[in-house]
Tab-separated table of C-alpha atoms in Angstrom:
chain	number	residue	atom	x	y	z
A	30	MET	CA	0.080	-0.040	-0.117
A	31	GLY	CA	1.273	3.565	-0.982
A	32	LYS	CA	4.644	3.776	-1.167
A	33	ILE	CA	7.050	0.910	-0.040
A	34	THR	CA	9.418	3.394	1.445
A	35	GLY	CA	7.088	6.124	2.080
A	36	PHE	CA	6.827	5.810	6.010
A	37	LYS	CA	10.754	6.264	5.909
A	38	GLU	CA	10.715	9.239	3.509
A	39	PHE	CA	7.886	11.390	4.914
A	40	HIS	CA	7.108	12.662	8.109
A	41	ARG	CA	3.366	13.273	9.357
A	42	ALA	CA	1.967	16.219	8.475
A	43	LYS	CA	-0.216	17.883	10.914
A	44	GLN	CA	-3.702	19.034	10.077
A	45	PRO	CA	-3.370	22.715	9.370
A	46	TYR	CA	-5.572	25.323	10.871
A	47	ARG	CA	-6.418	28.852	10.216
A	48	PRO	CA	-4.392	31.323	12.496
A	49	VAL	CA	-6.050	31.985	15.769
A	50	ALA	CA	-6.336	35.600	15.444
A	51	GLU	CA	-8.408	35.057	12.366
A	52	ARG	CA	-10.609	32.450	13.178
A	53	VAL	CA	-11.959	33.549	16.584
A	54	ARG	CA	-13.440	36.361	14.856
A	55	ASP	CA	-15.927	34.292	12.556
A	56	TRP	CA	-17.718	30.723	12.708
A	57	LYS	CA	-16.365	29.476	9.724
A	58	GLN	CA	-14.552	25.919	9.713
A	59	VAL	CA	-11.248	26.064	11.750
A	60	MET	CA	-9.414	23.504	9.538
A	61	ALA	CA	-7.704	24.338	6.437
A	62	PRO	CA	-6.911	21.917	3.600
A	63	LEU	CA	-3.698	20.188	2.773
A	64	ALA	CA	-2.010	20.753	-0.421
A	65	PRO	CA	-2.491	17.874	-2.999
A	66	VAL	CA	1.450	17.248	-2.926
A	67	VAL	CA	1.203	16.821	0.838
A	68	LEU	CA	-1.712	14.653	0.783
A	69	LYS	CA	0.091	12.281	-1.857
A	70	GLU	CA	2.922	11.847	0.538
A	71	GLN	CA	0.959	11.324	3.490
A	72	GLY	CA	-0.914	8.333	1.367
A	73	ALA	CA	2.414	7.286	0.477
A	74	ARG	CA	3.197	6.840	4.358
A	75	CYS	CA	0.676	4.073	4.706
A	76	MET	CA	3.092	1.012	4.894
A	77	ASP	CA	2.523	-2.609	3.937
A	78	CYS	CA	1.900	-3.613	7.232
A	79	GLY	CA	0.340	-7.108	6.698
A	80	ILE	CA	-2.382	-6.714	9.127
A	81	PRO	CA	-3.913	-3.056	9.264
A	82	PHE	CA	-4.751	-2.503	12.779
A	83	CYS	CA	-6.655	0.429	11.491
A	84	HIS	CA	-9.572	-1.541	10.532
A	85	GLN	CA	-9.715	-2.922	13.974
A	86	GLY	CA	-9.630	0.791	15.285
A	87	CYS	CA	-12.615	1.633	13.148
A	88	PRO	CA	-16.090	0.808	14.153
A	89	LEU	CA	-16.839	1.184	10.286
A	90	GLY	CA	-14.335	-1.173	8.929
A	91	ASN	CA	-13.365	1.556	6.607
A	92	LEU	CA	-10.818	0.081	3.954
A	93	ILE	CA	-8.143	2.896	4.698
A	94	PRO	CA	-5.094	1.080	3.499
A	95	ASP	CA	-6.890	1.028	0.080
A	96	TRP	CA	-7.926	4.637	-0.056
A	97	ASN	CA	-4.553	5.840	1.219
A	98	ASP	CA	-2.953	4.002	-1.820
A	99	LEU	CA	-5.600	5.477	-4.302
A	100	VAL	CA	-4.793	9.052	-3.177
A	101	TYR	CA	-0.976	8.339	-3.448
A	102	ARG	CA	-1.739	7.106	-6.760
A	103	ASN	CA	-3.877	10.232	-7.751
A	104	LEU	CA	-7.054	7.789	-8.372
A	105	TRP	CA	-9.525	10.126	-6.551
A	106	PRO	CA	-12.892	8.959	-8.025
A	107	GLU	CA	-11.909	5.488	-6.911
A	108	ALA	CA	-10.926	6.667	-3.592
A	109	ILE	CA	-14.479	8.198	-2.787
A	110	ALA	CA	-16.034	4.994	-4.191
A	111	ARG	CA	-13.944	3.072	-1.658
A	112	LEU	CA	-14.593	5.360	1.192
A	113	HIS	CA	-18.469	5.378	0.342
A	114	ALA	CA	-18.278	1.419	0.357
A	115	THR	CA	-18.078	1.626	4.216
A	116	ASN	CA	-19.011	5.014	5.269
A	117	ASN	CA	-22.329	7.003	4.359
A	118	PHE	CA	-20.888	10.389	5.814
A	119	PRO	CA	-17.266	10.801	5.274
A	120	ASP	CA	-17.569	14.617	5.572
A	121	PHE	CA	-19.083	14.178	9.298
A	122	THR	CA	-16.229	11.789	10.333
A	123	GLY	CA	-13.738	13.601	8.587
A	124	THR	CA	-14.587	16.538	10.586
A	125	LEU	CA	-15.782	15.161	14.003
A	126	CYS	CA	-14.426	11.653	14.547
A	127	PRO	CA	-11.545	11.675	16.838
A	128	ALA	CA	-9.874	8.890	14.592
A	129	PRO	CA	-9.508	5.721	16.561
A	130	CYS	CA	-7.814	4.263	13.260
A	131	GLU	CA	-4.754	6.649	13.660
A	132	GLY	CA	-4.615	5.195	17.341
A	133	ALA	CA	-4.667	1.877	15.956
A	134	CYS	CA	-2.023	2.399	13.020
A	135	VAL	CA	0.946	0.054	13.041
A	136	LEU	CA	3.060	2.896	12.252
A	137	GLY	CA	2.104	4.438	15.466
A	138	ILE	CA	4.148	1.816	17.286
A	139	ASN	CA	7.351	3.575	16.940
A	140	ASP	CA	6.677	6.631	14.782
A	141	ASP	CA	3.735	9.012	14.310
A	142	PRO	CA	0.657	7.425	12.495
A	143	VAL	CA	-0.620	7.839	9.141
A	144	THR	CA	-2.745	11.101	8.758
A	145	ILE	CA	-5.818	9.249	7.920
A	146	LYS	CA	-8.512	11.726	9.098
A	147	ALA	CA	-7.145	14.383	6.798
A	148	ILE	CA	-7.143	12.098	3.999
A	149	GLU	CA	-10.487	10.900	4.458
A	150	LEU	CA	-11.771	14.562	4.469
A	151	ALA	CA	-9.570	15.622	1.494
A	152	ILE	CA	-11.056	12.712	-0.541
A	153	ASN	CA	-14.912	13.732	0.379
A	154	ASP	CA	-14.312	17.509	-0.090
A	155	ARG	CA	-12.543	17.002	-3.623
A	156	ALA	CA	-15.422	14.769	-4.655
A	157	TRP	CA	-18.070	17.216	-3.775
A	158	ASP	CA	-16.177	19.846	-5.415
A	159	GLU	CA	-15.672	17.650	-8.660
A	160	GLY	CA	-19.561	16.582	-8.662
A	161	TRP	CA	-18.732	13.002	-7.996
A	162	ILE	CA	-21.135	12.673	-5.109
A	163	LYS	CA	-24.737	12.357	-6.374
A	164	PRO	CA	-28.116	10.855	-5.227
A	165	LYS	CA	-28.416	7.066	-5.485
A	166	PRO	CA	-32.236	6.565	-5.417
A	167	PRO	CA	-33.287	2.818	-5.497
A	168	THR	CA	-34.002	0.941	-8.794
A	169	VAL	CA	-36.510	-1.502	-7.358
A	170	LEU	CA	-39.077	-0.594	-4.578
A	171	THR	CA	-40.403	-2.826	-2.052
A	172	HIS	CA	-43.312	-0.941	-0.683
A	173	LYS	CA	-42.432	-1.554	2.629
A	174	LYS	CA	-42.685	1.653	5.039
A	175	VAL	CA	-39.811	2.278	7.701
A	176	ALA	CA	-40.001	5.129	10.395
A	177	VAL	CA	-36.473	6.138	11.763
A	178	VAL	CA	-36.798	8.403	15.067
A	179	GLY	CA	-34.190	10.602	15.416
A	180	SER	CA	-31.920	12.383	12.693
A	181	GLY	CA	-28.465	12.225	14.360
A	182	PRO	CA	-25.621	10.137	12.328
A	183	ALA	CA	-27.337	6.765	13.276
A	184	GLY	CA	-30.576	7.697	12.189
A	185	LEU	CA	-29.450	9.282	8.893
A	186	ALA	CA	-27.227	6.446	8.313
A	187	ALA	CA	-29.965	3.766	8.746
A	188	ALA	CA	-32.326	5.879	6.591
A	189	GLN	CA	-30.241	6.322	3.596
A	190	GLN	CA	-29.390	2.499	3.603
A	191	LEU	CA	-32.922	1.706	4.000
A	192	ARG	CA	-33.904	3.921	1.278
A	193	ARG	CA	-30.997	2.601	-0.982
A	194	ALA	CA	-32.502	-1.086	-0.356
A	195	GLY	CA	-35.906	0.252	-1.706
A	196	HIS	CA	-38.058	0.877	1.361
A	197	GLU	CA	-40.166	4.012	1.959
A	198	VAL	CA	-38.177	5.927	4.879
A	199	THR	CA	-39.495	8.788	6.991
A	200	VAL	CA	-37.236	10.305	9.530
A	201	TYR	CA	-38.892	11.958	12.399
A	202	GLU	CA	-37.076	14.562	14.215
A	203	ARG	CA	-38.365	16.574	17.424
A	204	ASP	CA	-36.190	19.860	16.646
A	205	ASP	CA	-37.294	22.100	13.978
A	206	ARG	CA	-34.357	21.197	11.787
A	207	ILE	CA	-32.968	17.855	10.816
A	208	GLY	CA	-29.666	16.813	12.002
A	209	GLY	CA	-29.735	16.187	15.786
A	210	LEU	CA	-26.585	16.916	17.797
A	211	MET	CA	-24.867	17.399	14.330
A	212	ARG	CA	-27.307	20.498	13.886
A	213	TYR	CA	-27.516	21.984	17.365
A	214	GLY	CA	-24.987	20.424	19.435
A	215	ILE	CA	-21.918	21.044	17.144
A	216	PRO	CA	-20.541	24.440	16.728
A	217	GLU	CA	-20.303	25.987	13.410
A	218	PHE	CA	-16.602	26.297	13.394
A	219	LYS	CA	-16.311	22.575	13.671
A	220	MET	CA	-18.623	21.748	11.171
A	221	GLU	CA	-20.364	24.205	8.916
A	222	LYS	CA	-24.161	23.339	8.464
A	223	ARG	CA	-23.788	23.687	4.789
A	224	VAL	CA	-21.939	20.327	5.038
A	225	LEU	CA	-24.901	18.361	6.851
A	226	ASP	CA	-27.341	20.252	4.439
A	227	ARG	CA	-25.983	18.985	1.372
A	228	ARG	CA	-25.939	15.205	2.574
A	229	LEU	CA	-29.633	16.122	3.780
A	230	GLN	CA	-30.257	17.217	0.049
A	231	GLN	CA	-28.880	14.024	-1.243
A	232	MET	CA	-31.066	12.019	1.025
A	233	ALA	CA	-34.177	13.922	0.184
A	234	ASP	CA	-33.452	13.436	-3.717
A	235	GLU	CA	-33.115	9.666	-3.152
A	236	GLY	CA	-36.525	9.555	-1.800
A	237	VAL	CA	-36.086	10.091	2.155
A	238	VAL	CA	-38.864	11.822	3.735
A	239	PHE	CA	-37.824	14.384	6.703
A	240	ARG	CA	-40.284	15.274	9.335
A	241	PRO	CA	-38.967	18.207	11.880
A	242	ASN	CA	-41.146	19.411	14.604
A	243	SER	CA	-42.230	15.894	15.167
A	244	HIS	CA	-41.745	14.761	18.785
A	245	VAL	CA	-42.706	10.879	18.655
A	246	GLY	CA	-44.496	10.281	21.805
A	247	VAL	CA	-45.597	13.913	22.615
A	248	ASN	CA	-47.036	15.560	19.355
A	249	VAL	CA	-46.780	12.322	17.252
A	250	PRO	CA	-48.628	9.124	18.661
A	251	VAL	CA	-46.406	6.284	18.980
A	252	GLY	CA	-49.487	3.959	18.068
A	253	ASP	CA	-50.011	5.882	14.935
A	254	LEU	CA	-46.403	4.953	13.722
A	255	ARG	CA	-46.943	1.482	14.557
A	256	LYS	CA	-49.959	1.292	12.625
A	257	GLN	CA	-48.625	3.287	9.519
A	258	PHE	CA	-45.096	1.565	9.090
A	259	ASP	CA	-43.668	-2.080	8.812
A	260	ALA	CA	-40.682	-1.229	11.299
A	261	LEU	CA	-39.456	1.342	13.532
A	262	VAL	CA	-35.831	2.336	14.117
A	263	LEU	CA	-35.166	4.311	17.272
A	264	ALA	CA	-32.275	6.398	16.895
A	265	GLY	CA	-32.939	9.236	19.259
A	266	GLY	CA	-29.425	9.347	21.006
A	267	ALA	CA	-28.410	9.626	24.646
A	268	CYS	CA	-29.810	12.888	25.369
A	269	ALA	CA	-30.336	12.661	29.156
A	270	PRO	CA	-27.669	15.304	30.483
A	271	ARG	CA	-25.355	14.607	33.405
A	272	ASP	CA	-26.244	17.395	36.008
A	273	LEU	CA	-24.150	18.572	38.949
A	274	PRO	CA	-26.171	18.810	42.342
A	275	VAL	CA	-24.100	20.863	44.277
A	276	PRO	CA	-25.083	23.927	46.282
A	277	GLY	CA	-25.926	26.693	44.078
A	278	ARG	CA	-26.924	25.049	41.160
A	279	GLU	CA	-30.159	26.864	40.889
A	280	LEU	CA	-28.284	30.183	40.466
A	281	LYS	CA	-28.619	32.210	37.315
A	282	GLY	CA	-25.957	31.794	34.736
A	283	VAL	CA	-25.397	28.106	35.523
A	284	TYR	CA	-26.320	26.097	32.401
A	285	LEU	CA	-25.956	22.461	30.859
A	286	ALA	CA	-23.586	22.383	27.877
A	287	MET	CA	-26.345	21.773	25.326
A	288	GLN	CA	-28.554	24.646	26.298
A	289	TYR	CA	-25.675	27.189	25.445
A	290	LEU	CA	-24.471	25.200	22.373
A	291	ALA	CA	-27.844	24.645	20.695
A	292	GLN	CA	-28.514	28.481	21.362
A	293	SER	CA	-25.382	29.489	19.841
A	294	ASN	CA	-26.108	27.243	16.827
A	295	ARG	CA	-29.571	28.842	16.456
A	296	ARG	CA	-28.139	32.166	16.518
A	297	CYS	CA	-25.682	31.292	13.732
A	298	GLN	CA	-28.410	29.965	11.809
A	299	GLY	CA	-30.082	33.306	11.901
A	300	ASP	CA	-32.916	32.405	14.470
A	301	THR	CA	-34.054	35.245	16.829
A	302	ILE	CA	-33.645	34.682	20.276
A	303	ASP	CA	-35.696	36.250	23.358
A	304	PRO	CA	-33.290	38.738	24.817
A	305	ALA	CA	-34.441	37.691	28.180
A	306	ALA	CA	-33.442	34.105	27.387
A	307	VAL	CA	-29.906	34.932	25.686
A	308	ILE	CA	-27.019	33.032	26.940
A	309	ASP	CA	-23.779	35.079	26.024
A	310	ALA	CA	-20.235	34.690	27.196
A	311	ARG	CA	-19.314	38.543	26.024
A	312	ASP	CA	-17.207	39.951	28.729
A	313	GLN	CA	-17.960	36.991	31.166
A	314	HIS	CA	-15.806	34.964	33.131
A	315	VAL	CA	-16.636	31.438	31.901
A	316	ILE	CA	-16.044	28.126	33.504
A	317	VAL	CA	-16.598	25.049	31.507
A	318	ILE	CA	-16.915	22.047	33.618
A	319	GLY	CA	-16.030	18.923	31.737
A	320	GLY	CA	-12.676	18.408	29.700
A	321	GLY	CA	-14.256	16.265	26.639
A	322	ASP	CA	-15.234	17.182	23.294
A	323	THR	CA	-18.229	19.075	24.410
A	324	GLY	CA	-16.328	21.233	27.088
A	325	ALA	CA	-13.796	22.096	24.097
A	326	ASP	CA	-16.861	23.028	22.013
A	327	CYS	CA	-18.153	25.132	24.848
A	328	LEU	CA	-14.581	26.724	25.293
A	329	GLY	CA	-14.357	27.672	21.208
A	330	THR	CA	-17.810	29.101	21.340
A	331	ALA	CA	-17.125	31.389	24.496
A	332	HIS	CA	-14.080	32.761	22.686
A	333	ARG	CA	-15.985	33.803	19.546
A	334	GLN	CA	-18.559	35.270	21.742
A	335	GLY	CA	-15.915	37.573	23.381
A	336	ALA	CA	-15.318	36.010	26.885
A	337	ALA	CA	-13.232	38.096	29.366
A	338	SER	CA	-11.771	34.709	30.427
A	339	VAL	CA	-12.444	30.810	30.015
A	340	GLN	CA	-11.139	28.354	32.463
A	341	SER	CA	-11.889	24.536	31.775
A	342	LEU	CA	-12.291	21.958	34.856
A	343	GLU	CA	-11.721	18.402	34.756
A	344	ILE	CA	-11.840	15.969	37.776
A	345	MET	CA	-9.599	13.440	36.233
A	346	PRO	CA	-5.679	14.186	36.617
A	347	ARG	CA	-3.563	15.536	33.615
A	348	PRO	CA	-3.070	12.631	31.014
A	349	PRO	CA	0.681	11.809	30.206
A	350	GLU	CA	2.391	13.381	26.950
A	351	ALA	CA	3.092	9.826	25.694
A	352	ARG	CA	1.253	6.409	26.381
A	353	ALA	CA	1.711	5.048	29.874
A	354	SER	CA	2.933	1.307	30.379
A	355	ASP	CA	-0.810	0.102	30.913
A	356	ASN	CA	-2.101	1.774	27.697
A	357	PRO	CA	0.027	0.006	24.842
A	358	TRP	CA	-0.791	0.175	21.150
A	359	PRO	CA	-3.193	-0.566	19.675
A	360	GLN	CA	-5.187	0.750	22.242
A	361	TRP	CA	-6.666	4.359	22.085
A	362	PRO	CA	-3.863	6.396	23.552
A	363	VAL	CA	-4.935	8.448	26.687
A	364	ILE	CA	-2.503	11.226	26.228
A	365	TYR	CA	-2.358	14.950	26.735
A	366	ARG	CA	-4.483	16.574	23.866
A	367	VAL	CA	-4.904	19.979	22.603
A	368	ALA	CA	-7.934	20.683	20.514
A	369	SER	CA	-8.110	23.706	18.317
A	370	ALA	CA	-10.315	25.551	20.990
A	371	HIS	CA	-7.503	25.048	23.540
A	372	GLU	CA	-5.064	26.716	21.182
A	373	GLU	CA	-7.312	29.576	21.051
A	374	GLY	CA	-6.759	30.649	24.715
A	375	GLY	CA	-8.170	29.764	28.179
A	376	GLU	CA	-6.789	27.863	31.203
A	377	ARG	CA	-7.076	24.209	32.138
A	378	HIS	CA	-7.271	22.727	35.450
A	379	TYR	CA	-7.074	19.167	36.308
A	380	ALA	CA	-7.898	16.737	39.199
A	381	VAL	CA	-10.340	19.440	40.784
A	382	SER	CA	-14.017	18.996	42.045
A	383	THR	CA	-16.790	21.419	42.270
A	384	LYS	CA	-18.017	22.084	45.791
A	385	ARG	CA	-20.428	24.876	45.321
A	386	PHE	CA	-21.581	28.005	43.212
A	387	ILE	CA	-21.657	31.086	44.868
A	388	GLY	CA	-24.006	33.892	44.054
A	389	ASP	CA	-24.393	37.541	44.362
A	390	ASP	CA	-27.354	39.430	46.105
A	391	CYS	CA	-29.445	39.152	42.637
A	392	GLY	CA	-29.214	35.387	42.731
A	393	ARG	CA	-26.690	35.354	39.998
A	394	VAL	CA	-23.430	33.229	40.159
A	395	LYS	CA	-20.155	35.322	40.761
A	396	GLU	CA	-17.539	32.572	41.960
A	397	ILE	CA	-17.068	28.703	42.002
A	398	GLU	CA	-15.742	26.957	44.879
A	399	LEU	CA	-13.282	24.348	44.025
A	400	VAL	CA	-11.312	21.516	45.731
A	401	ARG	CA	-8.375	19.572	44.596
A	402	VAL	CA	-8.564	15.690	44.716
A	403	GLU	CA	-6.388	12.633	44.184
A	404	LEU	CA	-7.444	9.518	42.365
A	405	GLN	CA	-6.981	6.539	44.621
A	406	ARG	CA	-7.937	3.076	44.564
A	407	SER	CA	-10.273	1.908	47.543
A	408	ASN	CA	-11.795	-1.816	47.774
A	409	GLY	CA	-10.752	-2.275	44.104
A	410	ARG	CA	-12.727	0.851	42.961
A	411	MET	CA	-11.169	4.194	41.955
A	412	VAL	CA	-12.376	7.195	44.156
A	413	PHE	CA	-11.685	10.641	44.326
A	414	ASN	CA	-10.269	12.021	47.753
A	415	GLU	CA	-10.231	15.603	48.499
A	416	ILE	CA	-6.689	17.091	49.676
A	417	PRO	CA	-6.999	18.722	52.619
A	418	GLY	CA	-6.429	22.443	52.628
A	419	SER	CA	-6.742	22.658	48.826
A	420	VAL	CA	-9.842	24.667	48.585
A	421	PHE	CA	-9.894	27.750	46.251
A	422	THR	CA	-12.574	29.864	44.338
A	423	LEU	CA	-12.323	31.197	40.708
A	424	PRO	CA	-14.293	34.179	39.286
A	425	ALA	CA	-17.504	32.598	37.425
A	426	ASN	CA	-20.426	34.606	35.790
A	427	LEU	CA	-21.241	31.890	33.179
A	428	VAL	CA	-20.851	28.321	34.142
A	429	LEU	CA	-21.267	25.610	31.571
A	430	LEU	CA	-21.980	21.948	32.690
A	431	ALA	CA	-20.284	19.764	29.981
A	432	MET	CA	-20.149	16.362	31.659
A	433	GLY	CA	-21.541	14.180	29.145
A	434	PHE	CA	-25.000	12.343	29.097
A	435	THR	CA	-26.594	9.501	31.285
A	436	GLY	CA	-28.460	7.522	28.736
A	437	ALA	CA	-31.572	7.712	26.824
A	438	GLU	CA	-34.708	9.875	27.578
A	439	ARG	CA	-37.392	7.330	28.732
A	440	ALA	CA	-40.460	9.956	29.042
A	441	GLY	CA	-42.673	9.429	25.864
A	442	LEU	CA	-41.538	7.486	23.073
A	443	LEU	CA	-39.356	4.710	25.105
A	444	GLU	CA	-42.087	4.613	27.854
A	445	GLN	CA	-45.294	4.162	25.500
A	446	LEU	CA	-43.226	1.681	23.554
A	447	GLY	CA	-42.586	-0.308	26.593
A	448	VAL	CA	-38.921	-1.384	25.550
A	449	LYS	CA	-36.429	-3.251	27.717
A	450	PHE	CA	-33.339	-1.363	29.087
A	451	THR	CA	-29.945	-2.720	29.976
A	452	ASP	CA	-28.560	-2.392	33.457
A	453	ARG	CA	-26.857	0.823	32.091
A	454	GLY	CA	-30.134	2.579	31.283
A	455	ASN	CA	-29.711	2.009	27.531
A	456	VAL	CA	-32.228	0.591	25.081
A	457	TRP	CA	-31.853	-3.176	25.133
A	458	GLN	CA	-31.511	-4.918	21.867
A	459	GLU	CA	-30.410	-8.313	20.139
A	460	ASN	CA	-29.090	-8.426	16.507
A	461	TRP	CA	-30.459	-4.745	16.670
A	462	MET	CA	-34.293	-5.283	17.436
A	463	THR	CA	-35.577	-4.488	20.800
A	464	SER	CA	-37.911	-6.301	23.047
A	465	VAL	CA	-40.726	-4.780	21.019
A	466	PRO	CA	-41.102	-7.047	17.658
A	467	GLY	CA	-40.507	-4.734	14.625
A	468	VAL	CA	-38.988	-2.003	16.592
A	469	PHE	CA	-35.042	-1.616	16.126
A	470	ALA	CA	-32.599	0.620	17.848
A	471	ALA	CA	-29.052	1.982	16.914
A	472	GLY	CA	-26.337	4.616	18.211
A	473	ASP	CA	-26.337	6.313	21.639
A	474	MET	CA	-29.700	5.386	22.479
A	475	GLN	CA	-28.720	1.481	22.780
A	476	HIS	CA	-25.078	2.131	22.919
A	477	GLY	CA	-24.747	5.059	25.419
A	478	GLN	CA	-22.751	8.053	24.674
A	479	SER	CA	-20.248	7.472	22.154
A	480	LEU	CA	-18.294	8.442	18.899
A	481	ILE	CA	-19.946	9.537	15.592
A	482	VAL	CA	-18.287	6.593	14.006
A	483	TRP	CA	-19.863	4.242	16.060
A	484	ALA	CA	-23.400	5.818	15.482
A	485	ILE	CA	-22.852	5.721	11.609
A	486	ALA	CA	-21.698	1.941	12.049
A	487	GLU	CA	-24.555	0.968	14.269
A	488	GLY	CA	-27.168	2.909	11.901
A	489	ARG	CA	-25.758	0.837	8.926
A	490	SER	CA	-25.926	-2.414	10.690
A	491	ALA	CA	-29.486	-1.831	12.292
A	492	ALA	CA	-30.585	-1.040	8.549
A	493	ARG	CA	-29.404	-4.257	7.362
A	494	ALA	CA	-31.194	-6.158	10.262
A	495	VAL	CA	-34.685	-4.012	9.235
A	496	ASP	CA	-33.942	-5.042	5.759
A	497	ARG	CA	-33.855	-8.799	6.625
A	498	TYR	CA	-36.706	-8.527	9.040
A	499	LEU	CA	-38.830	-7.118	6.065
A	500	MET	CA	-37.760	-9.164	3.272
A	501	GLY	CA	-36.198	-12.388	4.905
A	502	ALA	CA	-32.816	-11.686	3.459
A	503	SER	CA	-30.553	-8.394	2.842
A	504	ASP	CA	-27.746	-7.471	0.465
A	505	LEU	CA	-26.883	-4.348	2.768
A	506	PRO	CA	-23.343	-4.505	4.284
A	507	ALA	CA	-23.195	-4.910	8.320
A	508	PRO	CA	-20.131	-3.336	9.749
A	509	LEU	CA	-20.843	-4.636	13.110
């Protein structure tokens, strides 16, 4: 694959980004494209490793060495065909996926891994620019009807696969626009919504029907869907947020991350927000609690809104700069990472726990009280113990809780269907079918909070299971 000696001749090229001073003044994509000659060299680094562990790292089973080689040989139309063979939406994964494939790259044993994610995105973007990506409506119709509830990556992947298999597919979304968290949870600077919209147009041209403002179990009766459709796919995500029940949580200025990010995305899309309900970081001292991707999204958003200061808090200790001895290849490397939002400014605090929020006389948060903690093992479990005398405070006018999600929302759809749940609170499924015959589940709703690449893979696999349920057999691929 690639050039036999390419990994010896060329070093890994880092994904380029627009200058910080420029990008924090707008909401456009922060990543910049790699030059064609650099992409050719990066494709050449893909070594003939014998066993491509990048396949193991990618839940979609992307044929990564194949399209690396095709880019090296300047066969771009063939590269997008190979990419689409396993991934409906490389534009989503090329921008949003943390690239577990790179963590599993064989070259990463003693060198920097291949720049897989950047090559994937370059293939996708060139294919759109050249007009190679077109709708693929079915040639034979089955006259079977499938409802997909939820329009995130799992729901969209399932819908596109099922439509291409010839079924009539309708996607129901409770929000006013299609896209789920990709629409309202991912900031514009991380993925411009035109990227999502062009894929939705492709799906509409293939015959997928979209129903926004349709909250199944609330304003769309579950019973109606059961009567109208031959199968249902539940892809509503794991949207129940993890809160922080400490003293002062009720103070004004303390919000869940998704309240903040969703409103920011609506403002970017031109929606009018009630002035009394605006959450704005301008001239505020912002505290982001949670050190994951959602926390970084809040950080970058606050920068663009003109925050006076932004500080990120994480209860876990700071990760090491390189793999620890108990984190060997090809496991995902648990190391210190700097996202584009971190490059833009702000301070990061590790091994701290929130004790309380302190308010002013008007009932608005003004400070946050923290304590430093140590991670220790007790009775076989890891616990956080407070360090005596380590309490301190930070100024805080706006606090954003970005600590992830606890599972699927049960009220409405799931309770009315009567589906079974796992011990972790996710929707139970076997071979993608829930405990209710004809009702299937995919993505975070049955998996728990996870990566976009897992969501797409599970949507594709669930689509195959639905197709087999309806037709007795299926030619759709199943990555999982």
